[in-house]
PDB file of C-alpha atoms in Angstrom:
ATOM      1  CA  MET A   1    -112.731 -80.040  47.125  1.00 88.00           C
ATOM      2  CA  THR A   2    -114.592 -81.216  44.028  1.00 93.00           C
ATOM      3  CA  ARG A   3    -115.704 -84.225  43.015  1.00 95.00           C
ATOM      4  CA  ARG A   4    -112.322 -84.629  40.102  1.00 96.00           C
ATOM      5  CA  GLU A   5    -110.001 -83.207  42.219  1.00 96.00           C
ATOM      6  CA  LEU A   6    -110.495 -86.414  45.469  1.00 97.00           C
ATOM      7  CA  SER A   7    -110.882 -88.081  42.577  1.00 97.00           C
ATOM      8  CA  ALA A   8    -107.558 -87.619  40.706  1.00 97.00           C
ATOM      9  CA  GLN A   9    -106.440 -87.512  44.958  1.00 97.00           C
ATOM     10  CA  LEU A  10    -107.947 -91.162  45.513  1.00 98.00           C
ATOM     11  CA  ARG A  11    -106.003 -92.226  41.918  1.00 98.00           C
ATOM     12  CA  ARG A  12    -102.742 -90.374  43.457  1.00 97.00           C
ATOM     13  CA  LEU A  13    -102.881 -92.617  46.527  1.00 97.00           C
ATOM     14  CA  GLY A  14    -104.194 -95.832  44.442  1.00 98.00           C
ATOM     15  CA  VAL A  15    -106.799 -96.377  43.899  1.00 98.00           C
ATOM     16  CA  ALA A  16    -108.435 -98.130  41.118  1.00 98.00           C
ATOM     17  CA  SER A  17    -110.953 -99.526  39.137  1.00 98.00           C
ATOM     18  CA  GLY A  18    -111.924-102.775  39.548  1.00 98.00           C
ATOM     19  CA  GLN A  19    -111.341-102.770  43.712  1.00 98.00           C
ATOM     20  CA  VAL A  20    -112.996-103.875  45.978  1.00 98.00           C
ATOM     21  CA  LEU A  21    -112.675-101.884  48.979  1.00 98.00           C
ATOM     22  CA  LEU A  22    -113.566-100.546  52.469  1.00 98.00           C
ATOM     23  CA  VAL A  23    -113.171 -98.028  53.709  1.00 98.00           C
ATOM     24  CA  HIS A  24    -113.605 -95.465  56.382  1.00 98.00           C
ATOM     25  CA  SER A  25    -114.102 -91.713  56.621  1.00 97.00           C
ATOM     26  CA  ALA A  26    -114.398 -88.360  58.174  1.00 97.00           C
ATOM     27  CA  LEU A  27    -115.051 -86.203  55.834  1.00 96.00           C
ATOM     28  CA  SER A  28    -114.490 -83.473  58.831  1.00 95.00           C
ATOM     29  CA  ARG A  29    -111.402 -83.407  58.630  1.00 95.00           C
ATOM     30  CA  ILE A  30    -110.569 -84.351  54.846  1.00 95.00           C
ATOM     31  CA  GLY A  31    -112.168 -80.852  54.409  1.00 93.00           C
ATOM     32  CA  ASP A  32    -115.188 -79.188  52.576  1.00 93.00           C
ATOM     33  CA  VAL A  33    -116.859 -81.870  50.573  1.00 96.00           C
ATOM     34  CA  THR A  34    -119.959 -83.303  50.956  1.00 97.00           C
ATOM     35  CA  ALA A  35    -121.348 -87.315  51.024  1.00 97.00           C
ATOM     36  CA  ALA A  36    -122.721 -87.166  47.696  1.00 97.00           C
ATOM     37  CA  THR A  37    -119.336 -85.829  45.912  1.00 97.00           C
ATOM     38  CA  ALA A  38    -116.619 -88.343  47.857  1.00 97.00           C
ATOM     39  CA  ALA A  39    -119.164 -90.967  47.110  1.00 98.00           C
ATOM     40  CA  GLY A  40    -118.843 -90.118  44.103  1.00 97.00           C
ATOM     41  CA  ALA A  41    -115.554 -90.055  43.351  1.00 98.00           C
ATOM     42  CA  LEU A  42    -114.519 -93.707  45.196  1.00 98.00           C
ATOM     43  CA  ARG A  43    -117.416 -94.865  42.682  1.00 98.00           C
ATOM     44  CA  GLU A  44    -115.419 -92.876  39.302  1.00 98.00           C
ATOM     45  CA  VAL A  45    -112.586 -94.339  40.480  1.00 98.00           C
ATOM     46  CA  VAL A  46    -113.599 -97.930  41.383  1.00 98.00           C
ATOM     47  CA  GLY A  47    -115.882 -97.872  38.277  1.00 98.00           C
ATOM     48  CA  GLN A  48    -118.717-100.375  38.132  1.00 96.00           C
ATOM     49  CA  GLU A  49    -116.042-103.863  38.582  1.00 98.00           C
ATOM     50  CA  GLY A  50    -115.850-102.297  41.313  1.00 98.00           C
ATOM     51  CA  THR A  51    -117.160-102.813  44.977  1.00 98.00           C
ATOM     52  CA  LEU A  52    -117.598-100.220  47.812  1.00 98.00           C
ATOM     53  CA  VAL A  53    -117.750-101.379  51.195  1.00 98.00           C
ATOM     54  CA  VAL A  54    -118.554 -99.597  54.051  1.00 98.00           C
ATOM     55  CA  PRO A  55    -118.493 -99.695  58.338  1.00 98.00           C
ATOM     56  CA  THR A  56    -122.834 -99.338  59.175  1.00 98.00           C
ATOM     57  CA  GLN A  57    -121.725-100.871  63.122  1.00 96.00           C
ATOM     58  CA  THR A  58    -124.335-100.255  66.062  1.00 95.00           C
ATOM     59  CA  ALA A  59    -123.047-100.570  69.153  1.00 89.00           C
ATOM     60  CA  ASP A  60    -126.262 -98.618  71.528  1.00 87.00           C
ATOM     61  CA  ASN A  61    -127.867-101.692  69.763  1.00 90.00           C
ATOM     62  CA  SER A  62    -126.997-103.403  73.241  1.00 89.00           C
ATOM     63  CA  ASP A  63    -127.016-102.760  77.401  1.00 85.00           C
ATOM     64  CA  THR A  64    -122.640-103.404  76.993  1.00 82.00           C
ATOM     65  CA  SER A  65    -121.522-101.125  74.880  1.00 84.00           C
ATOM     66  CA  ARG A  66    -119.188 -98.613  75.652  1.00 83.00           C
ATOM     67  CA  GLU A  67    -121.613 -96.369  73.625  1.00 84.00           C
ATOM     68  CA  HIS A  68    -124.836 -97.412  76.081  1.00 87.00           C
ATOM     69  CA  LEU A  69    -122.775 -97.022  79.762  1.00 87.00           C
ATOM     70  CA  GLU A  70    -121.974 -93.900  77.948  1.00 88.00           C
ATOM     71  CA  ARG A  71    -125.568 -93.013  77.566  1.00 87.00           C
ATOM     72  CA  ILE A  72    -127.524 -94.447  80.214  1.00 91.00           C
ATOM     73  CA  ALA A  73    -124.673 -92.546  82.706  1.00 91.00           C
ATOM     74  CA  GLY A  74    -125.934 -91.061  85.619  1.00 91.00           C
ATOM     75  CA  MET A  75    -129.158 -92.903  85.135  1.00 93.00           C
ATOM     76  CA  SER A  76    -131.399 -94.564  87.788  1.00 93.00           C
ATOM     77  CA  PRO A  77    -131.814 -97.808  88.365  1.00 91.00           C
ATOM     78  CA  GLY A  78    -136.349 -97.106  86.627  1.00 93.00           C
ATOM     79  CA  GLN A  79    -134.225 -95.114  84.317  1.00 93.00           C
ATOM     80  CA  VAL A  80    -132.398 -97.472  82.974  1.00 92.00           C
ATOM     81  CA  ALA A  81    -134.876-100.107  82.937  1.00 91.00           C
ATOM     82  CA  ALA A  82    -137.447 -97.634  80.818  1.00 93.00           C
ATOM     83  CA  PHE A  83    -134.521 -96.946  78.724  1.00 92.00           C
ATOM     84  CA  ARG A  84    -133.773-100.454  77.689  1.00 90.00           C
ATOM     85  CA  ALA A  85    -136.925-100.789  77.315  1.00 90.00           C
ATOM     86  CA  ALA A  86    -137.762 -98.898  74.699  1.00 91.00           C
ATOM     87  CA  MET A  87    -134.272 -99.250  72.549  1.00 92.00           C
ATOM     88  CA  PRO A  88    -135.202-100.685  69.620  1.00 93.00           C
ATOM     89  CA  ALA A  89    -134.956-103.884  67.488  1.00 94.00           C
ATOM     90  CA  PHE A  90    -131.925-103.527  65.099  1.00 95.00           C
ATOM     91  CA  ASP A  91    -133.557-103.465  61.374  1.00 95.00           C
ATOM     92  CA  PRO A  92    -130.622-103.771  58.189  1.00 94.00           C
ATOM     93  CA  LEU A  93    -132.791-102.132  56.362  1.00 94.00           C
ATOM     94  CA  THR A  94    -133.344 -98.854  58.474  1.00 95.00           C
ATOM     95  CA  THR A  95    -131.631 -99.237  61.319  1.00 96.00           C
ATOM     96  CA  PRO A  96    -128.987 -95.135  61.333  1.00 95.00           C
ATOM     97  CA  SER A  97    -124.792 -96.600  62.145  1.00 95.00           C
ATOM     98  CA  THR A  98    -123.657 -95.124  64.807  1.00 91.00           C
ATOM     99  CA  GLY A  99    -120.470 -93.496  64.699  1.00 91.00           C
ATOM    100  CA  MET A 100    -119.072 -94.552  61.318  1.00 95.00           C
ATOM    101  CA  GLY A 101    -119.152 -90.746  59.465  1.00 95.00           C
ATOM    102  CA  ARG A 102    -121.372 -88.684  56.946  1.00 97.00           C
ATOM    103  CA  LEU A 103    -119.483 -91.508  54.080  1.00 98.00           C
ATOM    104  CA  ALA A 104    -121.182 -94.646  55.402  1.00 98.00           C
ATOM    105  CA  GLU A 105    -123.732 -93.016  55.990  1.00 97.00           C
ATOM    106  CA  HIS A 106    -124.243 -91.840  52.524  1.00 97.00           C
ATOM    107  CA  ILE A 107    -123.684 -95.120  51.123  1.00 98.00           C
ATOM    108  CA  ARG A 108    -125.253 -97.369  53.614  1.00 98.00           C
ATOM    109  CA  THR A 109    -128.863 -95.340  52.439  1.00 97.00           C
ATOM    110  CA  THR A 110    -127.743 -95.470  48.404  1.00 97.00           C
ATOM    111  CA  GLU A 111    -130.309 -97.083  45.792  1.00 96.00           C
ATOM    112  CA  GLY A 112    -128.163-100.621  45.703  1.00 97.00           C
ATOM    113  CA  ALA A 113    -126.676-100.942  48.964  1.00 98.00           C
ATOM    114  CA  VAL A 114    -126.425-104.086  50.636  1.00 98.00           C
ATOM    115  CA  ARG A 115    -126.350-104.214  54.207  1.00 98.00           C
ATOM    116  CA  SER A 116    -125.221-107.112  56.223  1.00 98.00           C
ATOM    117  CA  ALA A 117    -127.474-108.731  59.132  1.00 96.00           C
ATOM    118  CA  HIS A 118    -125.277-108.414  62.429  1.00 97.00           C
ATOM    119  CA  PRO A 119    -126.614-106.412  65.348  1.00 96.00           C
ATOM    120  CA  GLN A 120    -124.202-104.311  66.531  1.00 95.00           C
ATOM    121  CA  THR A 121    -120.261-105.183  64.106  1.00 97.00           C
ATOM    122  CA  SER A 122    -122.449-104.983  60.257  1.00 98.00           C
ATOM    123  CA  PHE A 123    -120.820-103.595  56.448  1.00 98.00           C
ATOM    124  CA  ALA A 124    -122.512-101.881  53.722  1.00 98.00           C
ATOM    125  CA  ALA A 125    -121.258-102.422  49.714  1.00 98.00           C
ATOM    126  CA  LEU A 126    -122.292-100.849  46.158  1.00 98.00           C
ATOM    127  CA  GLY A 127    -120.928-103.110  43.597  1.00 98.00           C
ATOM    128  CA  PRO A 128    -121.626-105.935  41.787  1.00 98.00           C
ATOM    129  CA  MET A 129    -119.775-108.031  44.904  1.00 98.00           C
ATOM    130  CA  ALA A 130    -121.663-106.435  47.682  1.00 98.00           C
ATOM    131  CA  ALA A 131    -124.195-109.144  47.775  1.00 98.00           C
ATOM    132  CA  LYS A 132    -121.167-111.790  48.267  1.00 98.00           C
ATOM    133  CA  LEU A 133    -119.174-109.827  50.461  1.00 98.00           C
ATOM    134  CA  MET A 134    -122.124-108.820  52.901  1.00 98.00           C
ATOM    135  CA  ASP A 135    -124.751-112.604  52.368  1.00 97.00           C
ATOM    136  CA  ASP A 136    -124.569-114.536  55.969  1.00 94.00           C
ATOM    137  CA  HIS A 137    -122.957-112.465  58.347  1.00 97.00           C
ATOM    138  CA  ALA A 138    -123.978-114.719  61.464  1.00 97.00           C
ATOM    139  CA  ARG A 139    -125.326-113.022  64.688  1.00 94.00           C
ATOM    140  CA  ASP A 140    -122.118-114.361  66.805  1.00 95.00           C
ATOM    141  CA  CYS A 141    -119.730-113.134  64.868  1.00 97.00           C
ATOM    142  CA  HIS A 142    -118.734-109.779  65.065  1.00 97.00           C
ATOM    143  CA  LEU A 143    -115.679-109.532  63.186  1.00 98.00           C
ATOM    144  CA  GLY A 144    -114.011-112.964  61.825  1.00 98.00           C
ATOM    145  CA  GLU A 145    -114.844-115.468  59.836  1.00 98.00           C
ATOM    146  CA  HIS A 146    -118.273-115.287  59.710  1.00 98.00           C
ATOM    147  CA  SER A 147    -118.543-111.946  58.604  1.00 98.00           C
ATOM    148  CA  PRO A 148    -118.049-109.910  55.668  1.00 98.00           C
ATOM    149  CA  LEU A 149    -114.228-108.320  56.765  1.00 98.00           C
ATOM    150  CA  ALA A 150    -113.150-112.628  56.162  1.00 98.00           C
ATOM    151  CA  ARG A 151    -115.238-112.747  51.941  1.00 98.00           C
ATOM    152  CA  LEU A 152    -112.605-108.907  51.655  1.00 98.00           C
ATOM    153  CA  TYR A 153    -109.988-110.941  52.226  1.00 98.00           C
ATOM    154  CA  GLU A 154    -110.559-114.151  50.494  1.00 98.00           C
ATOM    155  CA  ALA A 155    -111.691-111.116  47.408  1.00 98.00           C
ATOM    156  CA  ASN A 156    -108.275-109.206  47.676  1.00 98.00           C
ATOM    157  CA  ALA A 157    -110.354-106.369  49.369  1.00 98.00           C
ATOM    158  CA  TRP A 158    -107.936-102.555  49.779  1.00 98.00           C
ATOM    159  CA  ILE A 159    -108.212-101.146  52.771  1.00 98.00           C
ATOM    160  CA  LEU A 160    -108.777 -96.833  52.498  1.00 98.00           C
ATOM    161  CA  LEU A 161    -108.363 -95.244  56.109  1.00 98.00           C
ATOM    162  CA  MET A 162    -109.377 -91.306  54.907  1.00 97.00           C
ATOM    163  CA  GLY A 163    -108.828 -89.094  57.215  1.00 95.00           C
ATOM    164  CA  VAL A 164    -108.945 -91.402  60.225  1.00 97.00           C
ATOM    165  CA  GLY A 165    -106.218 -93.289  61.696  1.00 95.00           C
ATOM    166  CA  TYR A 166    -105.665 -96.935  62.760  1.00 96.00           C
ATOM    167  CA  THR A 167    -107.044 -97.681  65.458  1.00 95.00           C
ATOM    168  CA  SER A 168    -111.316 -97.091  63.304  1.00 95.00           C
ATOM    169  CA  CYS A 169    -109.881 -99.670  61.217  1.00 97.00           C
ATOM    170  CA  THR A 170    -111.427-102.790  62.039  1.00 96.00           C
ATOM    171  CA  ALA A 171    -109.887-105.497  59.287  1.00 97.00           C
ATOM    172  CA  LEU A 172    -107.752-106.022  62.386  1.00 97.00           C
ATOM    173  CA  HIS A 173    -109.972-107.675  64.067  1.00 97.00           C
ATOM    174  CA  LEU A 174    -109.997-110.166  61.767  1.00 98.00           C
ATOM    175  CA  ALA A 175    -106.499-110.902  63.000  1.00 98.00           C
ATOM    176  CA  GLU A 176    -108.280-111.517  66.995  1.00 97.00           C
ATOM    177  CA  TYR A 177    -109.741-114.298  65.371  1.00 98.00           C
ATOM    178  CA  ARG A 178    -107.018-115.724  63.549  1.00 97.00           C
ATOM    179  CA  LEU A 179    -104.944-116.496  67.137  1.00 96.00           C
ATOM    180  CA  PRO A 180    -104.781-119.359  69.444  1.00 94.00           C
ATOM    181  CA  ASP A 181    -107.631-119.134  71.315  1.00 93.00           C
ATOM    182  CA  PRO A 182    -108.434-116.154  71.589  1.00 95.00           C
ATOM    183  CA  PRO A 183    -110.274-114.475  74.989  1.00 96.00           C
ATOM    184  CA  ILE A 184    -113.879-114.473  74.741  1.00 97.00           C
ATOM    185  CA  ARG A 185    -116.901-112.595  76.384  1.00 95.00           C
ATOM    186  CA  THR A 186    -120.243-112.674  76.494  1.00 95.00           C
ATOM    187  CA  TYR A 187    -121.913-109.400  74.608  1.00 94.00           C
ATOM    188  CA  ARG A 188    -126.070-108.347  74.398  1.00 93.00           C
ATOM    189  CA  CYS A 189    -127.767-106.423  72.362  1.00 94.00           C
ATOM    190  CA  VAL A 190    -132.093-105.984  70.471  1.00 94.00           C
ATOM    191  CA  VAL A 191    -133.133-108.443  67.609  1.00 94.00           C
ATOM    192  CA  GLU A 192    -136.724-108.413  66.435  1.00 92.00           C
ATOM    193  CA  GLU A 193    -137.254-111.061  68.686  1.00 92.00           C
ATOM    194  CA  GLY A 194    -135.850-109.516  71.907  1.00 92.00           C
ATOM    195  CA  TRP A 195    -132.859-109.008  73.691  1.00 92.00           C
ATOM    196  CA  TRP A 196    -130.413-112.370  72.302  1.00 93.00           C
ATOM    197  CA  GLU A 197    -126.853-112.863  74.581  1.00 95.00           C
ATOM    198  CA  TYR A 198    -123.867-114.455  72.811  1.00 95.00           C
ATOM    199  CA  GLN A 199    -120.410-115.208  73.182  1.00 96.00           C
ATOM    200  CA  ASP A 200    -117.549-113.912  70.622  1.00 97.00           C
ATOM    201  CA  VAL A 201    -114.464-112.891  71.038  1.00 97.00           C
ATOM    202  CA  ASP A 202    -113.893-109.517  73.239  1.00 96.00           C
ATOM    203  CA  LEU A 203    -112.106-107.255  71.059  1.00 93.00           C
ATOM    204  CA  ARG A 204    -109.250-104.891  71.814  1.00 89.00           C
ATOM    205  CA  ASP A 205    -108.912-101.746  70.621  1.00 90.00           C
ATOM    206  CA  ALA A 206    -105.612-100.376  72.529  1.00 90.00           C
ATOM    207  CA  HIS A 207    -102.827-102.302  70.487  1.00 94.00           C
ATOM    208  CA  LEU A 208    -104.358 -99.922  66.711  1.00 96.00           C
ATOM    209  CA  ALA A 209    -102.053 -97.484  67.073  1.00 95.00           C
ATOM    210  CA  GLU A 210     -98.920 -99.155  68.069  1.00 96.00           C
ATOM    211  CA  LEU A 211     -99.898-101.887  64.851  1.00 97.00           C
ATOM    212  CA  GLY A 212    -100.585 -98.844  62.903  1.00 97.00           C
ATOM    213  CA  ALA A 213     -97.226 -97.269  63.355  1.00 96.00           C
ATOM    214  CA  GLU A 214     -94.779-101.170  62.467  1.00 97.00           C
ATOM    215  CA  LEU A 215     -98.221-101.558  59.588  1.00 97.00           C
ATOM    216  CA  ASP A 216     -96.739 -97.517  58.479  1.00 96.00           C
ATOM    217  CA  LYS A 217     -92.906 -99.311  58.286  1.00 96.00           C
ATOM    218  CA  THR A 218     -93.779-102.336  55.362  1.00 97.00           C
ATOM    219  CA  GLU A 219     -93.620-101.903  51.661  1.00 96.00           C
ATOM    220  CA  PHE A 220     -97.153-102.698  50.817  1.00 97.00           C
ATOM    221  CA  SER A 221     -99.060 -99.655  53.595  1.00 96.00           C
ATOM    222  CA  ARG A 222     -99.364 -96.995  51.399  1.00 97.00           C
ATOM    223  CA  LYS A 223     -99.387 -93.139  52.506  1.00 96.00           C
ATOM    224  CA  GLY A 224    -100.465 -90.056  51.150  1.00 96.00           C
ATOM    225  CA  GLY A 225    -103.591 -86.583  51.330  1.00 95.00           C
ATOM    226  CA  ILE A 226    -105.972 -85.866  50.203  1.00 96.00           C
ATOM    227  CA  GLY A 227    -107.397 -82.714  51.057  1.00 94.00           C
ATOM    228  CA  ARG A 228    -105.957 -82.091  54.103  1.00 95.00           C
ATOM    229  CA  ALA A 229    -106.609 -84.995  56.112  1.00 95.00           C
ATOM    230  CA  GLU A 230    -103.430 -88.034  55.735  1.00 94.00           C
ATOM    231  CA  CYS A 231    -104.811 -91.188  53.715  1.00 97.00           C
ATOM    232  CA  ARG A 232    -103.907 -94.645  54.001  1.00 98.00           C
ATOM    233  CA  LEU A 233    -104.891 -97.382  51.101  1.00 98.00           C
ATOM    234  CA  LEU A 234    -103.104-101.455  52.211  1.00 98.00           C
ATOM    235  CA  PRO A 235    -104.208-105.053  50.847  1.00 98.00           C
ATOM    236  CA  LEU A 236    -106.697-106.549  53.461  1.00 98.00           C
ATOM    237  CA  ALA A 237    -104.480-109.131  53.402  1.00 98.00           C
ATOM    238  CA  SER A 238    -101.674-107.630  53.484  1.00 98.00           C
ATOM    239  CA  ALA A 239    -102.581-106.110  56.911  1.00 98.00           C
ATOM    240  CA  VAL A 240    -104.401-108.989  58.511  1.00 98.00           C
ATOM    241  CA  ASP A 241    -102.247-111.952  57.950  1.00 98.00           C
ATOM    242  CA  PHE A 242     -99.217-108.744  59.087  1.00 98.00           C
ATOM    243  CA  ALA A 243    -101.021-108.519  62.536  1.00 98.00           C
ATOM    244  CA  VAL A 244    -101.468-111.928  63.317  1.00 97.00           C
ATOM    245  CA  ASN A 245     -97.990-112.435  63.043  1.00 97.00           C
ATOM    246  CA  TRP A 246     -97.554-109.565  65.350  1.00 97.00           C
ATOM    247  CA  LEU A 247    -100.107-109.942  68.023  1.00 96.00           C
ATOM    248  CA  ALA A 248     -98.652-113.981  68.312  1.00 94.00           C
ATOM    249  CA  VAL A 249     -95.929-112.036  69.626  1.00 89.00           C
ATOM    250  CA  LYS A 250     -97.576-109.259  72.006  1.00 76.00           C
TER     251      LYS A 250
END
């Protein structure tokens, strides 16, 4: 797929100049397209006044994550201790994201990109609002009021799910923080000072597919094809507000 073809399909879906766009993607589901081509098309469509945001999470930088537990499965206690002792601290400038896809990594490593500082759930952005959106991501707030998601909400950002479903939509987790008395759990990860433990909302994704099916019925959710993939575009604030109301009665 060429950049021109991809740009045309993005515009047909509703991506427009000047948008702040949070993109979750799986390029392999779209077809034969490189990360550079996809990033170029997105930057062309949102224009110089638009800002692209991608998740650059590092769930494996932890000993409480599913990804970490999968890595140490079958190890002896001594091997686990050695593995954890060798885990590098998160560095927002150099640590690769985990499982976020080729497009996210391409944007993260593009000159001018700004990355937020959370050691497990960082984001990266390109564009005039990048620094403002990525600034001051609190270490003890994965995806809540002190994360880029809250600033994306205020900036009237849009969510683009490109080849992925709602289970990949991190913005919906902001709704969990906005419920009264959300469940809290302990997290641990590696930062510059060493292992660090903190309390934050117990983030869950089992409900996201069902929530997404309800979001698809709303008037503000747009669905369309890009390459071989089914894609969705929706306003982040409307999606989060809907999720808060939906979760409140679950």
